[in-house]
XYZ file of C-alpha atoms in Angstrom:
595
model
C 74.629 112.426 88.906
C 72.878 110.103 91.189
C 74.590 108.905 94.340
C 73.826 105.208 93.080
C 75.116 105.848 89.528
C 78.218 107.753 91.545
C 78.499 104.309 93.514
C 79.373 102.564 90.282
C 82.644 104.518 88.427
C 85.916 103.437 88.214
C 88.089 105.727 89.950
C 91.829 106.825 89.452
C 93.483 108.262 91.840
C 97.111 109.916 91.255
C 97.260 107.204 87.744
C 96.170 104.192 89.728
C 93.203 102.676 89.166
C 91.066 101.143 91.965
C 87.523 99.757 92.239
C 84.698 101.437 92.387
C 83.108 103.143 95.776
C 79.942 100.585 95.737
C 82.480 98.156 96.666
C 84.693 99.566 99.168
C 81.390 100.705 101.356
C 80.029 97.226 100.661
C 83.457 95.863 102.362
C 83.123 98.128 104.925
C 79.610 97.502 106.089
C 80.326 93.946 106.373
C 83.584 93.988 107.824
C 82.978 96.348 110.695
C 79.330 95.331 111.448
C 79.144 94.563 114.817
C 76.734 91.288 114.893
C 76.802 88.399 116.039
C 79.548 86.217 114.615
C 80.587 88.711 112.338
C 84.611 89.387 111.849
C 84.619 92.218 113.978
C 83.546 90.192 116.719
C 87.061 88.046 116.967
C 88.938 90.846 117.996
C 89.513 91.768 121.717
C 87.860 94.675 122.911
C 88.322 96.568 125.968
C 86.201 99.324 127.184
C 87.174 102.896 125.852
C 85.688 106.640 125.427
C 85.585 105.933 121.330
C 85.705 108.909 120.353
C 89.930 109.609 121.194
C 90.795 112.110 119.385
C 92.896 115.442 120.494
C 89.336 117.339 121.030
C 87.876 115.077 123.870
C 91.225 114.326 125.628
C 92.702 116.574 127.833
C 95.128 117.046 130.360
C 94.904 118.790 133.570
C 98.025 120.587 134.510
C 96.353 122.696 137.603
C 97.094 119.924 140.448
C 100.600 118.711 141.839
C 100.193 115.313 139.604
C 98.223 116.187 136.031
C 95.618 113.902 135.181
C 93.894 113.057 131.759
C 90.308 114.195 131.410
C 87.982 112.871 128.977
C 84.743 114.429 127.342
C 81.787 113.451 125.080
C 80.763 109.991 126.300
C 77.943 109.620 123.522
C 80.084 106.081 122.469
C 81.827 105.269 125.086
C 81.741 101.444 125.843
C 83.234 98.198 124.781
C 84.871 98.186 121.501
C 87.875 96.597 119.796
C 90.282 99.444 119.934
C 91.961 98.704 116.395
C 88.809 99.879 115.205
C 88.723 102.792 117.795
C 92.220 103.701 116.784
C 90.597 104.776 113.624
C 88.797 108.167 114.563
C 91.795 109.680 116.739
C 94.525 109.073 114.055
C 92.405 110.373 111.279
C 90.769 113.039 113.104
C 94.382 114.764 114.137
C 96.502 112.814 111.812
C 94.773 113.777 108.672
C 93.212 116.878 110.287
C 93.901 119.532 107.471
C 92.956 116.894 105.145
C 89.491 116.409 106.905
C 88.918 120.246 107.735
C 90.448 121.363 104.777
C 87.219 123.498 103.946
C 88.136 125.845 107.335
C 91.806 126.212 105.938
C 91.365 127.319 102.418
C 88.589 128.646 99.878
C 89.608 125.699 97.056
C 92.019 123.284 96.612
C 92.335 123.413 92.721
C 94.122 126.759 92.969
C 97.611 126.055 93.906
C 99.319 125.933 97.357
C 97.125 126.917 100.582
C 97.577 126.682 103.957
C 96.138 122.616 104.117
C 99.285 121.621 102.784
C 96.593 119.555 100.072
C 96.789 120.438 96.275
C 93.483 118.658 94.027
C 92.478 118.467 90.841
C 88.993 116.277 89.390
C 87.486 114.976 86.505
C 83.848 113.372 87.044
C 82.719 111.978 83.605
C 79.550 109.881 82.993
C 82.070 106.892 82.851
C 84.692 107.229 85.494
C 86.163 109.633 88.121
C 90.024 110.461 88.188
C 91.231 112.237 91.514
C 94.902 113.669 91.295
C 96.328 115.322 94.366
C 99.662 116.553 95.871
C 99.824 116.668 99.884
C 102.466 118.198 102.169
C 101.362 117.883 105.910
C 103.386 120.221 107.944
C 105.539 119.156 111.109
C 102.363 119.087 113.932
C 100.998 116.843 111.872
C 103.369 114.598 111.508
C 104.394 114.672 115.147
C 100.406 113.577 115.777
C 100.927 111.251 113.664
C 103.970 109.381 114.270
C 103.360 109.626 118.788
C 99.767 108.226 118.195
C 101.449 105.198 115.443
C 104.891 104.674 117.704
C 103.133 104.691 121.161
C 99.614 103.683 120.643
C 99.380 101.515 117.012
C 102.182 99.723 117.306
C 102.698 98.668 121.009
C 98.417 96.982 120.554
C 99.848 95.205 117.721
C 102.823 94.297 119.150
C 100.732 92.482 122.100
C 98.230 90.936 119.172
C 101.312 89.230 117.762
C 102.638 87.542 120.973
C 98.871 86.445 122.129
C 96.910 85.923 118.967
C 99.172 86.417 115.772
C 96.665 84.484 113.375
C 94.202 87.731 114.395
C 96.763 90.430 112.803
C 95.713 90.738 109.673
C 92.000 91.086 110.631
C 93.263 94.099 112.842
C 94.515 95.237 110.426
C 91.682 95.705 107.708
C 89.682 96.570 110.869
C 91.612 99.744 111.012
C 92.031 100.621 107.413
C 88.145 99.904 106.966
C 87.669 102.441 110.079
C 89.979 105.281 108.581
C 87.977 104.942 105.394
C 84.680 105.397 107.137
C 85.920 108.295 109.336
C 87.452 110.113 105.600
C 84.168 109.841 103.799
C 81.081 109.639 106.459
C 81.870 111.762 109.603
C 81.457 115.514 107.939
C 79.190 116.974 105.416
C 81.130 117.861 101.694
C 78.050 118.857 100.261
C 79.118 122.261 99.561
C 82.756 121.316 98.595
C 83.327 118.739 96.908
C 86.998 119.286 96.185
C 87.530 118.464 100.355
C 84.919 115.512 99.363
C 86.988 114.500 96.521
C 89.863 115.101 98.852
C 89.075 112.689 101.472
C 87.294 110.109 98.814
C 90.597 109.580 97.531
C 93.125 109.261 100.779
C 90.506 106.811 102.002
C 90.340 104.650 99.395
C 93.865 104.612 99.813
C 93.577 104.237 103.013
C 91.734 100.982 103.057
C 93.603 99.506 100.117
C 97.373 100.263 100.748
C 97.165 101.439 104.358
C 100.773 101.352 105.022
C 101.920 102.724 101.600
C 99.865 105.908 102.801
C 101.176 106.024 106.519
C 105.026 105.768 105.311
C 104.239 108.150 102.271
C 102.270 110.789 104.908
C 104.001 110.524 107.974
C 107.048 108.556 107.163
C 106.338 105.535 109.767
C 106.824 102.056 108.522
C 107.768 100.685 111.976
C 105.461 98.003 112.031
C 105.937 94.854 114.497
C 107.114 91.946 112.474
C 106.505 88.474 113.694
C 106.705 84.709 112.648
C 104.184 84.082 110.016
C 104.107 79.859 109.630
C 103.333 77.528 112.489
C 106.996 76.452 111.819
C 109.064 79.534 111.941
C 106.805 80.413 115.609
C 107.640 76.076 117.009
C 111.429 77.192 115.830
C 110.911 80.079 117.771
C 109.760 78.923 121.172
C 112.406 76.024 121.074
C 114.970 78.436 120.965
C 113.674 80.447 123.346
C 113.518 83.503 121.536
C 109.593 84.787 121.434
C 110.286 88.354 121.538
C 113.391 88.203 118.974
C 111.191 88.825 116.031
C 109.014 91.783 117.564
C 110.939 94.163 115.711
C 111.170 94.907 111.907
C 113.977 93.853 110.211
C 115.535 95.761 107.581
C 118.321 95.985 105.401
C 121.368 97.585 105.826
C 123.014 100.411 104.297
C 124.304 103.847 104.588
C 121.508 105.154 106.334
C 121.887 102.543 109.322
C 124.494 102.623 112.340
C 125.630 99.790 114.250
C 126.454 99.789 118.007
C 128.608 96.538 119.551
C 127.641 96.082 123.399
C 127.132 93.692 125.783
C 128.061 90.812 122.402
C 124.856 92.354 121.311
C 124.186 94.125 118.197
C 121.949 97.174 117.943
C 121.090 98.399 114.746
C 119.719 102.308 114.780
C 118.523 104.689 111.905
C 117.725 108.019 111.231
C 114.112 108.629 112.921
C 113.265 111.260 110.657
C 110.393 112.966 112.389
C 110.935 111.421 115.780
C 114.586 112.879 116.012
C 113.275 115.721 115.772
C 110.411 115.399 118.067
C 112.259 113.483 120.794
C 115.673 114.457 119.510
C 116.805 110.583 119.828
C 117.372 107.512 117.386
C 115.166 105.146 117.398
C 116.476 101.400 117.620
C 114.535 99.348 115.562
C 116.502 95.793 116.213
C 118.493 93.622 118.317
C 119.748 90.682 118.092
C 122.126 88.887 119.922
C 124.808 86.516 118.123
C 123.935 82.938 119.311
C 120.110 84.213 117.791
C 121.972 84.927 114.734
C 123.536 81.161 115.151
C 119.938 79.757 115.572
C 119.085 81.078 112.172
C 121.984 79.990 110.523
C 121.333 76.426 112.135
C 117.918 76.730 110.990
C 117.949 77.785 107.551
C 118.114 74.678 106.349
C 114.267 74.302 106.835
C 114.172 76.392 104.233
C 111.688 79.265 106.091
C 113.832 81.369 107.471
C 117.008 82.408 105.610
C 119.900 84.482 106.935
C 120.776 86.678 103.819
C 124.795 86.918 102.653
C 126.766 88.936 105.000
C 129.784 88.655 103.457
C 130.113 92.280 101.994
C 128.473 93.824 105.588
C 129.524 94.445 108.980
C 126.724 92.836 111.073
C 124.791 90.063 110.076
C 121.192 90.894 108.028
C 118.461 88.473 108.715
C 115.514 87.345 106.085
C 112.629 85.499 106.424
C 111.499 84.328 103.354
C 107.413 84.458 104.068
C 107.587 87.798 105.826
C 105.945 89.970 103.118
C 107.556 93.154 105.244
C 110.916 92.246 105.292
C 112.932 92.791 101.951
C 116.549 91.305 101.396
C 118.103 92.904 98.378
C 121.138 91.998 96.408
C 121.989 95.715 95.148
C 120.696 97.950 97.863
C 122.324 100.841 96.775
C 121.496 100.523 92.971
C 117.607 100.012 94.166
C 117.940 103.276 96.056
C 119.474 105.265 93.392
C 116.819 104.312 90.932
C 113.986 105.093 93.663
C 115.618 108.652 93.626
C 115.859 108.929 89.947
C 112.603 108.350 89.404
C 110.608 109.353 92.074
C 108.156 112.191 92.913
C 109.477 112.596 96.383
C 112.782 114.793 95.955
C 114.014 113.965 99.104
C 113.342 110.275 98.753
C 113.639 107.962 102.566
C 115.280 104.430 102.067
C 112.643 103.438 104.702
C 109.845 104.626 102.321
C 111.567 102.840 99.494
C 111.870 99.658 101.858
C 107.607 99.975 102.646
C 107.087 100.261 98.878
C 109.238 97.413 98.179
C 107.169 95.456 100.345
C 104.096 96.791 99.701
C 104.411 96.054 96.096
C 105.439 92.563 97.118
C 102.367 91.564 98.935
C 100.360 92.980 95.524
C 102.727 91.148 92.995
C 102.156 87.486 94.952
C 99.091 87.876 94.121
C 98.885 88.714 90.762
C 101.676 86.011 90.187
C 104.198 84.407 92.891
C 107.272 83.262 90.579
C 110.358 83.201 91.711
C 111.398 86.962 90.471
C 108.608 88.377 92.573
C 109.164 86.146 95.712
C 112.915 86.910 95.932
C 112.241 90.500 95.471
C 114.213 90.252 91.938
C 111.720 92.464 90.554
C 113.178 95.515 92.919
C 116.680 95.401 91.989
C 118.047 96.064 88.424
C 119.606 92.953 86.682
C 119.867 94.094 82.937
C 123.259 95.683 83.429
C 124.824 92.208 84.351
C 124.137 90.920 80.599
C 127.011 90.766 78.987
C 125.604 92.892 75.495
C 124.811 95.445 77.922
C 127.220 97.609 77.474
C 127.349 97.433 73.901
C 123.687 98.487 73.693
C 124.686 101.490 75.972
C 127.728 102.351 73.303
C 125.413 102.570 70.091
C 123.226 105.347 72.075
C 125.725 107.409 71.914
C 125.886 106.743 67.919
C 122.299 107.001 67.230
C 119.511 106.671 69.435
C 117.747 103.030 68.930
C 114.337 101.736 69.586
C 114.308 99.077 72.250
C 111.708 96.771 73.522
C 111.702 94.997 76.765
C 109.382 91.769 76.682
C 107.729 91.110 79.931
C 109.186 93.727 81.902
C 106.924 93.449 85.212
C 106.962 96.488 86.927
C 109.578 98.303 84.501
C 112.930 97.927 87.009
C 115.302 97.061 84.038
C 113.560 99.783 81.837
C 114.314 102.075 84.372
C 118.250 101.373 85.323
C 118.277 101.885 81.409
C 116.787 105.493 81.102
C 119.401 105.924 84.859
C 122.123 105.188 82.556
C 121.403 107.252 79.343
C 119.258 105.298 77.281
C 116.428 107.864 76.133
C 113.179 106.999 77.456
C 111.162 107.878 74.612
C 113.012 104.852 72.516
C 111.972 102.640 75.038
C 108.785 99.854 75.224
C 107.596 97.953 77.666
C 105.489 94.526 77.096
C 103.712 92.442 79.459
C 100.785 90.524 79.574
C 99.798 91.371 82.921
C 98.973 94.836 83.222
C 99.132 94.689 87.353
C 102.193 94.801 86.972
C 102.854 98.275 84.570
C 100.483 99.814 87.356
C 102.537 98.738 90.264
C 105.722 99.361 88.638
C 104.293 103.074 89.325
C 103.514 102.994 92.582
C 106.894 101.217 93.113
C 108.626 104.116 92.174
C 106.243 106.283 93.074
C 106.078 107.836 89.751
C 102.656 109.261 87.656
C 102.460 107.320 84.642
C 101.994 110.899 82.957
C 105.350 111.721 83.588
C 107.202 108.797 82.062
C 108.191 109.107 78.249
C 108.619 105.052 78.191
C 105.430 103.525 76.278
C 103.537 100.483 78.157
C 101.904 97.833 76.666
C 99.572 95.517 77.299
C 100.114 92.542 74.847
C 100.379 88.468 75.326
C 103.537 87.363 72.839
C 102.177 83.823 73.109
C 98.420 85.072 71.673
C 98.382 83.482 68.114
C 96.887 86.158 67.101
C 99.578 88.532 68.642
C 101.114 89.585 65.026
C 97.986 90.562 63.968
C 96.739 92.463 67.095
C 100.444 94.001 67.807
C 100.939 94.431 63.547
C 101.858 98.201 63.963
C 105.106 96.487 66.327
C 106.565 94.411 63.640
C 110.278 95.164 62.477
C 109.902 97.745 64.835
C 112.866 97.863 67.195
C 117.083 97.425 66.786
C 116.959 96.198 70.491
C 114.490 93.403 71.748
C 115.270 92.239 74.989
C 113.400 89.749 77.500
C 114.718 88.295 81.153
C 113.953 85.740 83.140
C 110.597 85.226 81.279
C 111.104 82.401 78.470
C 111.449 79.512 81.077
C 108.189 79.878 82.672
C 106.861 77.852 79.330
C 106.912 74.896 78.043
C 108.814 73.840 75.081
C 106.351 74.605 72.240
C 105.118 78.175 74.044
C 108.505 79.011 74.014
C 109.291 78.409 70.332
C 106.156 80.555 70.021
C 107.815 83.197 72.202
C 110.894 83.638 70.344
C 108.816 84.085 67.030
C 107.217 86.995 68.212
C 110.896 87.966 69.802
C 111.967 87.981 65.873
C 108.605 89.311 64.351
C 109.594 92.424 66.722
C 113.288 92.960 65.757
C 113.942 94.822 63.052
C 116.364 93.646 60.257
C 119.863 93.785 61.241
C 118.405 93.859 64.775
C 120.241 92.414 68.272
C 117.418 90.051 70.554
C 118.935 89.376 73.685
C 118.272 88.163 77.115
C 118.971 85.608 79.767
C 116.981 82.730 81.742
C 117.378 79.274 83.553
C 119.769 77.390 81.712
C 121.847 73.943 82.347
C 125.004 72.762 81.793
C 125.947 70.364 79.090
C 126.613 67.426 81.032
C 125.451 63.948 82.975
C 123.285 66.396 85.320
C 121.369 67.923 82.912
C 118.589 65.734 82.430
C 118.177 65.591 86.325
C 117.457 69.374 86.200
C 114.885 69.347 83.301
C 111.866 70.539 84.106
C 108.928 68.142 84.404
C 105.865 68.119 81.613
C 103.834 70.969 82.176
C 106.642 73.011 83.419
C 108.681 75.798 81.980
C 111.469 73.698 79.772
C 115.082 74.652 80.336
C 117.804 74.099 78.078
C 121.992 73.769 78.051
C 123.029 76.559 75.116
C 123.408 74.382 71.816
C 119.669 73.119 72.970
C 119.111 76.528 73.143
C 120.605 77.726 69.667
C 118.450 75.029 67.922
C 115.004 75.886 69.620
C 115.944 79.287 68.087
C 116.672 77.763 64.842
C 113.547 75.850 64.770
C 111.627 78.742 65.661
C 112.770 81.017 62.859
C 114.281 81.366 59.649
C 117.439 83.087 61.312
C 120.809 81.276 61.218
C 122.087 80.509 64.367
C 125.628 79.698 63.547
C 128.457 81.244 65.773
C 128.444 85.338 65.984
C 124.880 85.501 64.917
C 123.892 83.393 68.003
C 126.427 84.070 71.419
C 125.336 82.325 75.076
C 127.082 81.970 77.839
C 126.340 80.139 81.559
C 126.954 82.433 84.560
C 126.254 81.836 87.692
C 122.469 82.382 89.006
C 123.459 84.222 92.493
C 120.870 86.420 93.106
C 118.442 83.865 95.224
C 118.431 83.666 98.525
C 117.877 80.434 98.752
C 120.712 78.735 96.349
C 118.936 75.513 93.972
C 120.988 73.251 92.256
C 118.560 72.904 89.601
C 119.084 76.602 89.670
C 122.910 77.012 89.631
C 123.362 78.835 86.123
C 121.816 82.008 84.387
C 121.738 81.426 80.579
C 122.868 84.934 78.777
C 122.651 84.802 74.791
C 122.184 87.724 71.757
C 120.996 86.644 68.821
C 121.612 89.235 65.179
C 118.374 89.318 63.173
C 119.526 88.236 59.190
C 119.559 92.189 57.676
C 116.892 90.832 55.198
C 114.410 88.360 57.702
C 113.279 85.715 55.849
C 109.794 83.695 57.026
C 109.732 80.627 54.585
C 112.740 77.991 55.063
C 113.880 76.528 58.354
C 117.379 75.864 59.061
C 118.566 73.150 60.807
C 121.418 72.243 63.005
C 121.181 68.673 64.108
């Protein structure tokens, strides 16, 4: 095949699809040329040896006080050094990954000394890369001393002098790992170590941090205001260096210390316990900072999360796409475990994934479940049919279908709890989301018995493109979906709710809802808006949408309270949860009304 035609395949890599190589190298030659008012050009530079890695720095340990030597000057000179930070982390970071042609003969035939297991498929269509890595404990130590002491500390400084330039340091480094994986050494003769290092720098430049916390298990990245508000706030109160660190949430893995009425907040370093034989603190924060953000949260941009269940306060901001407040923190980590390839899964691996998938989901689509982080925690189990759908498992196994299940979370706190995976659908119209429901959980889709679908319920033509569905399933459930429409796309939603069900069949779910009272209409949403609805509103939309009757034990709702922001609404007080019984014969001709 021709390099050009090469250029131009989808690739897969591990299940997860990504663009082709023409356009990562096009990316990359315009992001790091070096030109005249070109991007790269914004960033500071400072004048460095460019060429860092662990070959061409040494130390001298023959005089009373050692010095650091450098060799090979050939580009030496004045660079940015987030782009120079590139070579040096890959180079010993990655090192059996890049040499993996000295360490072992092939990578296709089970476990070698590179710690790197491959295997390929190039077709005249596409090219699918699946690989396994282990990197041993040097590695790792590189690693995590040249991200702790080096990465972090530049970016650290970035923040507190040019924080709008972060993100462009950012891609300036993943763009330079990519280039140092795929055009620093010659593959010709293996192209499983080509294949190798095509994929983890791919991945590299599109989910840099995914792959550091994966690899190396570092995820300590400096987190910092990210509006123009949140950093005036900030310098009013005196507090520039209070966000520096990265706030997460707290569970069993985390300690608390009480000194000095400060509050330190440690965790398990992982690899640099055991390199430095230490914790590392990650946060402090002292209480009247904890005041300030309780003062300010009324401004609505940053938002102390509830504290009520924990013993030291947890902080969120709400536009920090790396800091995740969760509801159910140990339910979310259970389910990570469950399902993930990692057996020893690391809540701080969960927590990067968490955001990682975030940032991805925002923009695919920002509602509310995806900017609140709903979509991490599992929220099925609070319906009140859930545990009768559990019970009738244990009868006979049922078919369920979840409609719109984003990334799968609900899907997957019901195989956690016994319901058998291969009775189990998922629907949603945005694909995006199926795929990053995988890396979520870090899961290969080949491993999971649940079928995915792409399919759009509100497609007139979705009965006859989704035919082999119909009557299909004695459970069809859908959350938090059916208020995103308007009134008529959601009569057309619960149609193809009851064209799925199969006779005798139990549709339930939950969404928005409103109370029956003066206050109502004051919540409605505008024209053009998803429509929201008290429950007898409810029970008629569904008898106007079907032939079903709606009358009491065919048709149950109930209004609980919506407490899972973290922002509370009032037009948001109350989570609608209703079943509905398909008739055991459905009927499709006469409409019944109920007003």
């Amino acid at each position: 095949m021709k390099f050009e035609s090469f250029k131009d395949l989808p690739i897969t890599i591990n299940g997860i699809k990504h663009k082709q190589l023409r356009y990562y190298l096009d990316c990359a030659s315009k992001f790091l040329d070096p030109g005249p008012g070109r991007s790269l050009n914004s960033l500071p530079v400072a004048f460095g040896l460019g060429d860092g890695h662990g070959g061409n720095v040494m130390v001298s340990l023959d005089q009373p006080s050692p010095s650091i030597l450098y060799v090979d000057y050939e580009v030496a000179g004045y660079h940015t050094p987030y782009l120079d930070l590139a070579k040096p982390i890959y180079q010993d970071s990655f090192f059996n990954i890049a040499y993996a042609d000295f360490l072992c003969d092939d990578l296709t035939k089970g476990p070698n000394v590179s710690g790197a297991q491959l295997c390929w498929r190039l077709e005249e269509k596409s090219l699918s890369i699946d690989y396994n890595l282990r990197l041993g404990f040097l590695s790792r130590g590189l690693a995590v001393t040249k991200l702790e002491y080096l990465l972090r500390p530049m970016f650290e400084m970035l923040g507190q002098t040019a924080p709008a330039l972060s993100d462009k340091a950012e891609e300036t480094l993943s763009y330079g790992l990519f280039a140092r994986a795929l055009l620093t050494r010659d593959y010709s003769s293996r192209p499983d170590v080509f294949f190798l290092n095509l994929a983890i720098g791919i991945r590299l430049v599109s989910e840099m941090r995914n792959v550091l916390a994966d690899c190396f298990g570092w995820c300590n990245w400096p987190t910092f205001p990210s509006t123009a508000l949140e950093q005036s706030l900030i310098r009013k109160a005196g507090m520039g260096s209070f966000f520096e660190s990265k706030i997460i949430q707290r569970d069993e893995y985390l300690e608390t210390k009480l000194c000095n009425d400060k509050i330190e907040v440690f965790v398990d370093g992982g690899i640099m316990s055991e390199l430095f034989g230490r914790e590392r603190r990650i946060h402090t924060w002292s209480k009247e900072a904890n005041k300030f953000l309780e003062d300010s949260s009324q401004v609505g941009n940053i938002v102390p999360s509830d504290c009520s269940s924990r013993s030291t306060p947890n902080i969120s901001m709400s536009l920090a796409f790396d800091v995740a407040s969760l509801n159910r923190v140990t339910d979310t980590l259970q389910l990570h475990r469950r399902f993930s390839e990692d057996d020893n899964e690391n809540p701080k691996l969960v927590e990067q994934r968490i955001c990682h998938v975030w940032k991805k989901g925002m923009k695919l689509a920002p509602h509310t479940c995806i900017k609140e982080f709903l979509f991490a925690e599992p929220r099925i189990d609070r319906h009140f049919a859930y545990e009768q759908v559990m019970s009738d498992i244990n009868i006979s196994p049922k078919t369920l279908i979840d409609v719109g299940c984003c990334m799968g979370t609900d899907i997957r706190k019901l195989i956690h709890d016994g319901y058998p995976a291969r009775k189990i659908t998922g629907l949603d119209c945005e694909k995006g989301f199926i795929h990053l429901g995988f890396v979520l959980y870090n899961q290969r889709p080949g491993k999971c018995a649940v079928r995915f679908r792409e399919a759009d319920v509100l497609n007139p033509q979705f009965q006859e493109l989704c035919s082999d569905l119909a009557g299909q399933f004695d459970f069809v459930h859908s959350a938090n979906v059916i208020h995103l429409f308007d009134k008529d796309n959601q009569e057309q939603f619960l149609r193809s709710l009851a064209f799925l069900a199969k006779p005798g069949g139990l549709v339930w779910g939950r969404q928005v809802g409103l109370e029956d009272n003066s206050l109502a209409p004051q919540y409605r949403q505008p024209e053009g808006k998803g429509a929201r609805f008290t429950v007898n509103e409810f029970r008629k939309l569904w008898a106007r949408a079907t032939s079903w009757d709606t009358v009491d034990g065919r048709f149950t709702a109930d209004l609980v309270a919506y407490d899972e922001l973290q922002i509370p609404r009032p037009d948001k007080r109350w989570s609608m949860q209703w079943t509905v019984r398909a008739p055991a014969e459905k009927a499709s001709s006469s409409v019944i009304s109920l007003d």
